[in-house]
Each structure stands twice: as structure tokens, then as C-alpha cells.
Tab-separated table of C-alpha atoms and ligand atoms in Angstrom:
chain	number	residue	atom	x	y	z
Z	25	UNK	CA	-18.737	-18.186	-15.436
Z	26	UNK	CA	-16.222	-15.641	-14.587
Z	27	UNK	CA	-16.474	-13.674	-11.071
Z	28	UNK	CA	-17.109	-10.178	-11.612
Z	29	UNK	CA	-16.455	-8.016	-8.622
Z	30	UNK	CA	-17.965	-4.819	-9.040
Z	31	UNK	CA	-16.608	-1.476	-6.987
Z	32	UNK	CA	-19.997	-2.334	-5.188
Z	33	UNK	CA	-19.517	-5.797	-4.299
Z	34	UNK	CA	-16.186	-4.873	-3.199
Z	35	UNK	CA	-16.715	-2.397	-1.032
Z	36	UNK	CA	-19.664	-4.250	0.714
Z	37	UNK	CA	-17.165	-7.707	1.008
Z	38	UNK	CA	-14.622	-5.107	2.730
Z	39	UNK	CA	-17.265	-3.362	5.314
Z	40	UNK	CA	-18.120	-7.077	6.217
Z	41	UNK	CA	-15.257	-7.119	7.993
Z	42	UNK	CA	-16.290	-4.237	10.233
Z	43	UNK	CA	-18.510	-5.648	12.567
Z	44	UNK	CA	-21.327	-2.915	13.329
Z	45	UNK	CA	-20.795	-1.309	9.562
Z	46	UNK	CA	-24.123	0.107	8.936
Z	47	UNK	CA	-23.821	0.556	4.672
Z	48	UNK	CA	-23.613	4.054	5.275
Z	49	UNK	CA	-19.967	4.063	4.300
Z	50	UNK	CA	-21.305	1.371	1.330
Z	51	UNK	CA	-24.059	3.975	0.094
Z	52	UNK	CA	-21.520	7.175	0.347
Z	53	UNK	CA	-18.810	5.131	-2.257
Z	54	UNK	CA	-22.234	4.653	-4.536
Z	55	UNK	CA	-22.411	8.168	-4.756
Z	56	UNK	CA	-19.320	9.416	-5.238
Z	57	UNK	CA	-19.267	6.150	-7.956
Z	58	UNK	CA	-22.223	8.206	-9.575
Z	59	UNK	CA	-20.548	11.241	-9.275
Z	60	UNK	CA	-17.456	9.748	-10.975
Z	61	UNK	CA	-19.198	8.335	-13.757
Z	62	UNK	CA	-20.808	11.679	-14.997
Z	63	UNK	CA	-17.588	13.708	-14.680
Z	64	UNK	CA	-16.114	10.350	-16.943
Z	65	UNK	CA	-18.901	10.964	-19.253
Z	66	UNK	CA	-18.379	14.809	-19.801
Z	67	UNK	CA	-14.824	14.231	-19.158
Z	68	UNK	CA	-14.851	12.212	-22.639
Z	69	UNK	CA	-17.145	14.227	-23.953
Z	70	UNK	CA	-16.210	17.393	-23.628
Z	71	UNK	CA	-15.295	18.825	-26.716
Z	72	UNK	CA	-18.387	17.807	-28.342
Z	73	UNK	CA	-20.386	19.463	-25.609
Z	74	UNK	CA	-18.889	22.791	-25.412
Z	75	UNK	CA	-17.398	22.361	-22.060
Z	76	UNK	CA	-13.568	23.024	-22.808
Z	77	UNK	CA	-12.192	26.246	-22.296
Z	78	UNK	CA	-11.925	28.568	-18.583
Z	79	UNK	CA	-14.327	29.377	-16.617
Z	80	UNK	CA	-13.815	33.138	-17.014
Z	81	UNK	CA	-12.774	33.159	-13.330
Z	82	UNK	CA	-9.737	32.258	-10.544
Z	83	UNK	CA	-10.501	29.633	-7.808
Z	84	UNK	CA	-9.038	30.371	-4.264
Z	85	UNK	CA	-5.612	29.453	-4.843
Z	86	UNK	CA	-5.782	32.545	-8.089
Z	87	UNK	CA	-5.579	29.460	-10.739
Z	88	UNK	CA	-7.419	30.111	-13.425
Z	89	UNK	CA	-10.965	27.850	-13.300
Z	90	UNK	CA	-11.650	25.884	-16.062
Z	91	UNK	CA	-15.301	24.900	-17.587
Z	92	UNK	CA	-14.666	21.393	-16.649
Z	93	UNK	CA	-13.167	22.366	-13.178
Z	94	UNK	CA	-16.747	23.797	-11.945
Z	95	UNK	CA	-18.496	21.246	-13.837
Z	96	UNK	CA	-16.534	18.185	-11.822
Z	97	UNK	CA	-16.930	20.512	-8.182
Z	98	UNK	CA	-20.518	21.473	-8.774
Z	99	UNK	CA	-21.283	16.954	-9.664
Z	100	UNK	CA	-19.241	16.010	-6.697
Z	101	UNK	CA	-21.114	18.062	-4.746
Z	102	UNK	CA	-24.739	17.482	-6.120
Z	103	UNK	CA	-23.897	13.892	-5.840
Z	104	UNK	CA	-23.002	13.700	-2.458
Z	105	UNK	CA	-24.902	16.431	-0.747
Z	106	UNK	CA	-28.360	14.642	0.012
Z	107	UNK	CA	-27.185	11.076	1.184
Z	108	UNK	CA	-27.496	11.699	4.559
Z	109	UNK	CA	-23.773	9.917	4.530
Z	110	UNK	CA	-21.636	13.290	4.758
Z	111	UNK	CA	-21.186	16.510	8.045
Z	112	UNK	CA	-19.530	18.782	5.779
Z	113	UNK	CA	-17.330	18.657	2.372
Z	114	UNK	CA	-14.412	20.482	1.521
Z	115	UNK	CA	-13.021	20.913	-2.587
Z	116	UNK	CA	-10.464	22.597	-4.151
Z	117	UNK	CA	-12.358	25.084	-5.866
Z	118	UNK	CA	-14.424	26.325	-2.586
Z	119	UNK	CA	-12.795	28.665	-0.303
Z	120	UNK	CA	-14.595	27.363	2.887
Z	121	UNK	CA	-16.209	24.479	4.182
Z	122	UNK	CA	-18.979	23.248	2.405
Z	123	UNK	CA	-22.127	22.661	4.936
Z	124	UNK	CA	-24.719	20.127	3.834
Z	125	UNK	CA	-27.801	21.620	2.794
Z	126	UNK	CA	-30.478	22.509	5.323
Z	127	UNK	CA	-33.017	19.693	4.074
Z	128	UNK	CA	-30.818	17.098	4.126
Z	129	UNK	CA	-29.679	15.348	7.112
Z	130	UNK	CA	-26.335	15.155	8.216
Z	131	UNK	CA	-24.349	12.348	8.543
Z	132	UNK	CA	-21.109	10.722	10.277
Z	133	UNK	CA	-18.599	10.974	7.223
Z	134	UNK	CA	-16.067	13.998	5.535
Z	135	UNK	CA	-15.176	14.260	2.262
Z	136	UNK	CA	-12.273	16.293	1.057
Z	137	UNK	CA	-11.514	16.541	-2.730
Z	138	UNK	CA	-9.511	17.672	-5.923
Z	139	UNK	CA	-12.604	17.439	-8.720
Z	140	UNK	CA	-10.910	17.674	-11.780
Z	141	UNK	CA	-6.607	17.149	-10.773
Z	142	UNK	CA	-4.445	18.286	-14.302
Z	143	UNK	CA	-7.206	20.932	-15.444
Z	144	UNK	CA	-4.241	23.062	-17.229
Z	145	UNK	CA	-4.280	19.615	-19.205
Z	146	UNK	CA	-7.813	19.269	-20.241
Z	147	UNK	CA	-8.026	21.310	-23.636
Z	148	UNK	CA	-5.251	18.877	-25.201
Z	149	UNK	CA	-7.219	15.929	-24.570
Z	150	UNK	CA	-4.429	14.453	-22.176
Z	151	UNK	CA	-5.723	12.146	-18.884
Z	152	UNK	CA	-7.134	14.256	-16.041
Z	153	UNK	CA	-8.489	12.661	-12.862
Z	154	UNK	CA	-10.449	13.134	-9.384
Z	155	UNK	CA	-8.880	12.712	-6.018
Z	156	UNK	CA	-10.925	12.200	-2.467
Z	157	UNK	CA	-10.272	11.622	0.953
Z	158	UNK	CA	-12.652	10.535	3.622
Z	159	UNK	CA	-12.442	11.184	7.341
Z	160	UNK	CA	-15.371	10.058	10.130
Z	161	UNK	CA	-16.358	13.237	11.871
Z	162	UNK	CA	-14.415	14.125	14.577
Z	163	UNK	CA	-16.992	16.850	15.976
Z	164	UNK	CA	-20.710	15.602	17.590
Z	165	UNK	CA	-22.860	13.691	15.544
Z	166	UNK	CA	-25.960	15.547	14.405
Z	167	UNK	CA	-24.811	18.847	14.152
Z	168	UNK	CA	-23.240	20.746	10.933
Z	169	UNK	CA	-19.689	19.703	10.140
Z	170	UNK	CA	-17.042	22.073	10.841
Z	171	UNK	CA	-13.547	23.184	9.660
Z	172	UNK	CA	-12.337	20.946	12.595
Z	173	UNK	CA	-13.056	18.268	11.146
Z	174	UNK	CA	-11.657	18.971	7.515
Z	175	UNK	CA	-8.203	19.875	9.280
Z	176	UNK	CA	-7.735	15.949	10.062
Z	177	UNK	CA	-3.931	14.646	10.037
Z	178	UNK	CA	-4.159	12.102	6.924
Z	179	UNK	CA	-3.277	9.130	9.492
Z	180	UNK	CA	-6.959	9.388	9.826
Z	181	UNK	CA	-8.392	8.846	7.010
Z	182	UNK	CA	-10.654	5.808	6.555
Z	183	UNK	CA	-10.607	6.107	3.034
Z	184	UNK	CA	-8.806	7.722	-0.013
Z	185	UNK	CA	-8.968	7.160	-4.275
Z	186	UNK	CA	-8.657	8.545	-7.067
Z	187	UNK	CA	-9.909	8.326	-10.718
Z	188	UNK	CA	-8.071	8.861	-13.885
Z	189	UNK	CA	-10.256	9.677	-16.922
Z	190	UNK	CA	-7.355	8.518	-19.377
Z	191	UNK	CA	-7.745	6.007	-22.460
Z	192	UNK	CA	-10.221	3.875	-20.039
Z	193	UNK	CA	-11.478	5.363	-17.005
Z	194	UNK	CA	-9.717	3.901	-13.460
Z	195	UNK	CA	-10.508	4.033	-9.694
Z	196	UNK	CA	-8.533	3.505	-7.458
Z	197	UNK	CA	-8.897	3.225	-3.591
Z	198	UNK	CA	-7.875	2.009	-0.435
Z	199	UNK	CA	-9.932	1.431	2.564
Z	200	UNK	CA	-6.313	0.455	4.823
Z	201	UNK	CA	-6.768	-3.116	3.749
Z	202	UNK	CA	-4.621	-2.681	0.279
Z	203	UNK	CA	-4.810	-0.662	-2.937
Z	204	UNK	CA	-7.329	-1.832	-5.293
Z	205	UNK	CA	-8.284	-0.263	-8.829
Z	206	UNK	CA	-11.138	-0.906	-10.511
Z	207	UNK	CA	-11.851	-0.077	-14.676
Z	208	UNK	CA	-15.097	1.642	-15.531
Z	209	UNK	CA	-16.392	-0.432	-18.514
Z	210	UNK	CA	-18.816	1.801	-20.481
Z	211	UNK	CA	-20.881	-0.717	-22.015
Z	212	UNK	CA	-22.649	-1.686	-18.527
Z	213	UNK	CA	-21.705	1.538	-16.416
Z	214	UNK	CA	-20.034	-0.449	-13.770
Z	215	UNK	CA	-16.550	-0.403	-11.923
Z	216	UNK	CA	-14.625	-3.791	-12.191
Z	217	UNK	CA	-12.015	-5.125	-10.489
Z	218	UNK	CA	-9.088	-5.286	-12.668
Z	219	UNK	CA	-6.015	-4.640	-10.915
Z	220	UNK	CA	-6.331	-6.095	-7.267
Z	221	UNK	CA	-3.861	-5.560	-4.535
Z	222	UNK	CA	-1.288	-3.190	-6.395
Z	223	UNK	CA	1.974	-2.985	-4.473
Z	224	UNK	CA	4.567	-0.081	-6.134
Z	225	UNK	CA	8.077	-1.926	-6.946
Z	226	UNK	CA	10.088	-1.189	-4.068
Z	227	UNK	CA	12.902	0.680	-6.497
Z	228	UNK	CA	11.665	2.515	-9.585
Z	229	UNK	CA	13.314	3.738	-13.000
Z	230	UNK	CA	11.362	6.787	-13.472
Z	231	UNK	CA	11.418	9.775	-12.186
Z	232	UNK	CA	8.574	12.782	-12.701
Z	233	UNK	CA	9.278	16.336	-11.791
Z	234	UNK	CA	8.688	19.673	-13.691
Z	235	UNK	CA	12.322	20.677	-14.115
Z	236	UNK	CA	11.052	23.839	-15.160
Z	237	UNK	CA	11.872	24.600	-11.556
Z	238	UNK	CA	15.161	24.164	-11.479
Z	239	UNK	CA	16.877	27.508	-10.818
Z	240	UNK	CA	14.031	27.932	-7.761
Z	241	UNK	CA	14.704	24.724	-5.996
Z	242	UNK	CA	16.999	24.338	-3.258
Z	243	UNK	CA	20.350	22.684	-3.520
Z	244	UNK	CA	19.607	19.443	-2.555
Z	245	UNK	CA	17.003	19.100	-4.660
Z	246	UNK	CA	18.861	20.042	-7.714
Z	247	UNK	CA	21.886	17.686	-6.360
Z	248	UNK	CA	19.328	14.991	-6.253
Z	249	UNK	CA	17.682	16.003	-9.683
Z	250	UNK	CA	21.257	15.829	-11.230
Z	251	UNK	CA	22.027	12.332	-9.773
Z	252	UNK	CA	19.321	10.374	-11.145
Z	253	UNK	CA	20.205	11.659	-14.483
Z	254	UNK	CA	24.064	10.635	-14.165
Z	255	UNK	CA	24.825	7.116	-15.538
Z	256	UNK	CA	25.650	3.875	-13.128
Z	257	UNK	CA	23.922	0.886	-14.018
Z	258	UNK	CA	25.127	-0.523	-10.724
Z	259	UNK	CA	22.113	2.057	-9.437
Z	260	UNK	CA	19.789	1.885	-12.219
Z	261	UNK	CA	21.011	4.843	-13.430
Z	262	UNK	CA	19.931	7.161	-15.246
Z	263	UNK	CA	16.270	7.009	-14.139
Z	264	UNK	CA	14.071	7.815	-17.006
Z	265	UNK	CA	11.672	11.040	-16.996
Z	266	UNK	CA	7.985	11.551	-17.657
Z	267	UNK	CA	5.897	14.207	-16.408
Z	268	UNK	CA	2.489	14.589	-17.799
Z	269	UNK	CA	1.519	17.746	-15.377
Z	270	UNK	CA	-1.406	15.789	-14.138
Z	271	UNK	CA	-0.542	13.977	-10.376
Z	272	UNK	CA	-3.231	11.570	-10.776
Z	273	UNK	CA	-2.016	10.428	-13.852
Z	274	UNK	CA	1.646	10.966	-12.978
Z	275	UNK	CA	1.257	8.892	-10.137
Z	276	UNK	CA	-0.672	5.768	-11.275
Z	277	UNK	CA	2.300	5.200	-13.615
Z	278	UNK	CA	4.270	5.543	-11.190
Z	279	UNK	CA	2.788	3.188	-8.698
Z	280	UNK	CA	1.973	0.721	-11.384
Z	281	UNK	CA	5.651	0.642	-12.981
Z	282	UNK	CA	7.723	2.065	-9.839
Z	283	UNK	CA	9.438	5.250	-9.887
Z	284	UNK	CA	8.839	8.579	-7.796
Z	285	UNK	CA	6.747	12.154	-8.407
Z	286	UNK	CA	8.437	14.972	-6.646
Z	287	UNK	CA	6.886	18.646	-6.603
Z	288	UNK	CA	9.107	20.277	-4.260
Z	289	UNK	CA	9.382	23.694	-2.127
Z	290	UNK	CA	11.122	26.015	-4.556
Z	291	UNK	CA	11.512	29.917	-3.815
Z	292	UNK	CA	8.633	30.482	-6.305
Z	293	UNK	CA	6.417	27.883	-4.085
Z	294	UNK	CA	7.868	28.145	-0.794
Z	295	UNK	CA	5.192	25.723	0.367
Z	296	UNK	CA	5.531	23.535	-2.540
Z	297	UNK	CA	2.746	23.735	-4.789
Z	298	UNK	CA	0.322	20.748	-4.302
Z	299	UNK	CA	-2.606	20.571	-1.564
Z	300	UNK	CA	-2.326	18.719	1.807
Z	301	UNK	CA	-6.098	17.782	1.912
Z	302	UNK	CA	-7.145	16.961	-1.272
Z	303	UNK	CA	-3.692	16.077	-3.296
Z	304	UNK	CA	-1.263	14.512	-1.083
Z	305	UNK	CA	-2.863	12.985	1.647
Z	306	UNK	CA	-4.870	10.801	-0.305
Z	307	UNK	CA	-2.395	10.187	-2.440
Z	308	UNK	CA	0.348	9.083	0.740
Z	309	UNK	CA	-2.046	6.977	2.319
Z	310	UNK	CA	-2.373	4.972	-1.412
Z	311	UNK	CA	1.409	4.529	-1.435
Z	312	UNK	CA	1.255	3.291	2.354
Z	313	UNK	CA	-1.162	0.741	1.237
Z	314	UNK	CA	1.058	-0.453	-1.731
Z	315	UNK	CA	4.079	-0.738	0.204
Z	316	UNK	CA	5.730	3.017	-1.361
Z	317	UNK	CA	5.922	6.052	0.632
Z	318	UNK	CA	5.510	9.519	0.924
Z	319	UNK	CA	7.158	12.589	2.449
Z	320	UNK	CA	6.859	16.283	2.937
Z	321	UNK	CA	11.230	15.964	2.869
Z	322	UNK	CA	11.328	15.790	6.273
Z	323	UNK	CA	8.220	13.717	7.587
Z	324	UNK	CA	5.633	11.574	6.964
Z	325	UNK	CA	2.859	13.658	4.966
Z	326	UNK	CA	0.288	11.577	6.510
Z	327	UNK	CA	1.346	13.092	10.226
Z	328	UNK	CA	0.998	16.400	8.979
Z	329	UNK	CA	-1.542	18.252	11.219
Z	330	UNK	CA	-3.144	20.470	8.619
Z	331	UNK	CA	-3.779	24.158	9.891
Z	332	UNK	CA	-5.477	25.580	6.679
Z	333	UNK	CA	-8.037	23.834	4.654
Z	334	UNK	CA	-6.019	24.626	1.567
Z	335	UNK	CA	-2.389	24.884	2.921
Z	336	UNK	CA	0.366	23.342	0.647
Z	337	UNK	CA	3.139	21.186	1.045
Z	338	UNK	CA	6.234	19.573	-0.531
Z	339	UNK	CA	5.408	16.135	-1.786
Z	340	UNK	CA	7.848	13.187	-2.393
Z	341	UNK	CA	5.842	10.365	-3.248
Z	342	UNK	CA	6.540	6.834	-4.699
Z	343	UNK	CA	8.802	3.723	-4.667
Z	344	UNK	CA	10.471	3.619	-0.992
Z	345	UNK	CA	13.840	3.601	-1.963
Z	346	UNK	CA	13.177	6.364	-4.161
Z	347	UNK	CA	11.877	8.580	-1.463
Z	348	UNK	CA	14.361	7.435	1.042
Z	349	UNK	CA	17.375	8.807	-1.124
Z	350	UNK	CA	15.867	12.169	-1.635
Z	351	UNK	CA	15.269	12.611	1.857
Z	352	UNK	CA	18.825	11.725	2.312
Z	353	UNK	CA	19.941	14.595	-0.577
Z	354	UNK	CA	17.675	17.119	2.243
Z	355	UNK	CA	19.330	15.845	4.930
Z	356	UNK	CA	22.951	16.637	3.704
Z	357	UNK	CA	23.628	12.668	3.440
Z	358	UNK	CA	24.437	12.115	-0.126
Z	359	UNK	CA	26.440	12.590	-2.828
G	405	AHG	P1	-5.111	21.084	-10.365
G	405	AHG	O1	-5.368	20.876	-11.830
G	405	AHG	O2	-6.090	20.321	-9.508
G	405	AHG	O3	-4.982	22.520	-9.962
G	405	AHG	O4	-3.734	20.382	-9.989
G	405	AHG	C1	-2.612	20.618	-10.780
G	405	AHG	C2	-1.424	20.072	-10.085
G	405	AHG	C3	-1.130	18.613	-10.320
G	405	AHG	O5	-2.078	17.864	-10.979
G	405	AHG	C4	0.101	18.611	-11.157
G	405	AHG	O6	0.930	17.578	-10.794
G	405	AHG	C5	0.724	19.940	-10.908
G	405	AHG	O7	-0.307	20.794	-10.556
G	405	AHG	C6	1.428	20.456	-12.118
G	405	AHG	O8	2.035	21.647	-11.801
G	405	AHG	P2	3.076	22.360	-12.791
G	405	AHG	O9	2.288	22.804	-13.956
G	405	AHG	O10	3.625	23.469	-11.957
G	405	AHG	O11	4.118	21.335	-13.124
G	406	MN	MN1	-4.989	18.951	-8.413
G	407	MN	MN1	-8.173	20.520	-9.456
């Protein structure tokens, strides 16, 4: 009989190589599992149960909230909040720090996360996704989380995935021992092992990038933009676009085939547009684990010590070539 290794199974082989792992990190992955397989469900459902559409309201960063946007927050949440596994929570669509509810105890672990990533993409049916990042506290066990320990350089993570609800449903994680995705097969519920160890082609062809920017970005940037559309086959050029607008899915391409995602500083973003926290930490640490890499333009995102819970920053993310060149363009070293 075949071996099926469940997300479950998995994760328990992987804690056994912690000595002293207690399953608390185990249980916490079950839930957020849970989590992820409701949002899946409405995710795919959505049309059919009336949950398209906005919210009627603006989240934090003034983008407008979707249905599905509060929906995904208010599972994560519900999911997570009574484990005993978590301090405190953080999400894109909650101003502050989220504190554990009073009845519940309070655990060792922090959770950061995008609920629904690509949410301007959800009412055309294209692939939308989730994205967490886990931290152990770094304030005293026992009492309340804090914004101290949300506000965690990403070196720190212990854990970071991310889910694409696309034309099956994908998770994908790292623990810092590799990049493993698993597919949700509906007929049983479970997450299976189907792409193990993914490592992102040192050199990609594609790149993604909303060009829509253009006239904002910087020099450089446009230099660089410009280059990887000239033609030199000696190079592997020109690189070939796709953008979808949604970073999970953009990126999962991207690591799969090779290639590099780019949402720069621009003078209409000055910080970029994407999230440290929730969006490109997890993300960086991923493409650490599969051999890529990722870059604010100047440094490693994962060194980033973040002073805001929802502070931005340029991202450069993918195939390590890729991302070496456009720092170069930055750094005045190229054409
Ligand atoms: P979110 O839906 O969580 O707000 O994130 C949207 C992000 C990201 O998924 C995507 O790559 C980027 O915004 C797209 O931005 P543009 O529409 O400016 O290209
Ligand atoms: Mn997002
Ligand atoms: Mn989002």
C-alpha cells in the first residue's frame, strides 16, 4: 500500500526531532489546518453562498474589506483562539494586537497572518490564499501576549505557510527543515504530501510585477524592468511576465517554476505596498528554505526589525540570481 503522509503525520515526524516538543506546536498546526479547511470550503463556495462582494467597510490599511476578507479573519481567529497553543495574534484586518480571550488560557506561541491574500481577486473566481507566520513568545510565559512580541525580526520565526485556494487547494510550510506543500484532497478532508522538499530553480524565466507602476518607480527599478524584457538568449532573455495580483498565488508559481515577484517602493507607495508581518516575512523565510531569496533592495527582509505591526516594505522575492541582479540595478551596478 502506498504511504500517505498527512500534514499531521508530518508535522508530528518533524517535532520528533525536537527533543522536549510537547505537541503543543503539533495541536496549534491542527487548528490552523481546521481553520484552513473552512475558509477552502467557503472559499469554493462562495458564490453559491452569498459571500462575494465588500464588506461595506475599509480595514486599517483604508482597503476596502471584502465579505470573504472578514469571513477568513473572523475563522482564523475562532479557530485558534481557545487552544491554549497561542499569547496573542495579530491579522491584517485588525488594527491592534489580538489578546486571547479571558477564558482561555494562554499559551507559548504567536501567530501573525494575511487571512484571505488577493481579496481584490475574489469576485472573478481567480486563486486567493492565506499566509501565517509563527513566532515563540518572546515576553513571560503566562501572561497576555503583547505587541513585543508581534514586532519579531522574521529570522525568528519557527514557522511560516501559506495556502492557495486555486484549482486544488495547497499548503505550504516550512518549519526551517525545507519547504514542503501538501494538497487538500476533498474527498477525505485531509492534507497530503504531494510536493516534498521544493527547492526554487536557482535562475528563473518569469518575472511578476504590476507594471502599472511604472512612471512611480525609481530609476533602477524601471532600468531593471526594461532589461528583462530586452532580448539575449545568452541571459535567458526576455523573461516572460505573469502577474495574477494575488502574492500567494504569484509566488507558488514562481517558486515551483523559478522566476521572481517584485512589488517595489514607488512614489505612490513609498514603503512599498506589501506587509512585513504577515506578507513578506513568511514568504522570505519559504524562499530561504528552498534555496531562493528575498530582499527589501537593500537587505535581507528576514533581518528587518519590524517597528509597526502593519509597517510595509519593498519586497524582491524569488530565484537567487534573480534577486541578486535587481539588487545590483539599486545599487548602481548594472546596465
Ligand atoms: P490583500 O488582498 O491581502 O490586501 O493583499 C493584496 C496584495 C498582494 O496579494 C498582491 O500581490 C498585491 O496586493 C497586488 O497589488 P496591486 O493590485 O497593487 O498590484
Ligand atoms: Mn495580502
Ligand atoms: Mn488580505
Amino acid at each position: 500500500m502506498q504511504k500517505i503522509v498527512t500534514l499531521t503525520r508530518h508535522i508530528i515526524e518533524e517535532q520528533r526531532r525536537h527533543p522536549g516538543a510537547t505537541g503543543e506546536f503539533t495541536n496549534l498546526i491542527n487548528d490552523l489546518a481546521f481553520a484552513i479547511k473552512l475558509i477552502s470550503y467557503n472559499t469554493n463556495k462562495a458564490g453559491l453562498l452569498g459571500v462575494l462582494g465588500e464588506a461595506g467597510k475599509t480595514n486599517v490599511q483604508g482597503e476596502n474589506v471584502k465579505k470573504l476578507d472578514v469571513f477568513a479573519h473572523e475563522t482564523m481567529f475562532r479557530a485558534l483562539d481557545h487552544g491554549g497553543h497561542l499569547c496573542v495574534m495579530g491579522s491584517e484586518e485588525e488594527e491592534h494586537p489580538i489578546a486571547i480571550p479571558k477564558q482561555f488560557p494562554i499559551g507559548k506561541y504567536v501567530i501573525l497572518f494575511d487571512p484571505l491574500d488577493g481579496s481584490s481577486n475574489i469576485d472573478a473566481n481567480v486563486s486567493v490564499g492565506t499566509i501565517f507566520s509563527i513566532y515563540r513568545r518572546v515576553t513571560p510565559d503566562g501572561t497576555p501576549g503583547t505587541l513585543e512580541d508581534l514586532l519579531q525580526p522574521g529570522s525568528s520565526q519557527i514557522c511560516a505557510g501559506y495556502v492557495v485556494y486555486g484549482s486544488s487547494t495547497m499548503l505550504v510550510y516550512t518549519t526551517g527543515n525545507g519547504v514542503h506543500g501538501f494538497t487538500l484532497d476533498p474527498s477525505y478532508g485531509e492534507f497530503v504530501l504531494s510536493h516534498p522538499d521544493i527547492k526554487i530553480p536557482s535562475k528563473g524565466k518569469i518575472y511578476s510585477v504590476n507594471e502599472s507602476n511604472f512612471d512611480y518607480w525609481d530609476n533602477s527599478i524601471k532600468q531593471y524592468v526594461h532589461y528583462v524584457k530586452q532580448i539575449d538568449e545568452a541571459t535567458g532573455r526576455p523573461m516572460n511576465s505573469r502577474y495574477i495580483g494575488s502574492m500567494v498565488s504569484d509566488f507558488h508559481r514562481n517558486l515551483l517554476y523559478g522566476g521572481i515577484f517584485l512589488y517595489p517602493a514607488s512614489r505612490r507607495a513609498p514603503q512599498g505596498k506589501l506587509r512585513l508581518a504577515y506578507e513578506a516575512n513568511p514568504m522570505a523565510f519559504i524562499i530561504e528554505q528552498a534555496g531562493g531569496k528575498a530582499s527589501d533592495g537593500a537587505q535581507r527582509i528576514l533581518d528587518i526589525v519590524p517597528e509597526k505591526l502593519h509597517q510595509r516594505t519593498p519586497l524582491f522575492i524569488g530565484s537567487r540570481e534573480d534577486v541578486d541582479l535587481v539588487e545590483k540595478f539599486i545599487r548602481g551596478e548594472m546596465p
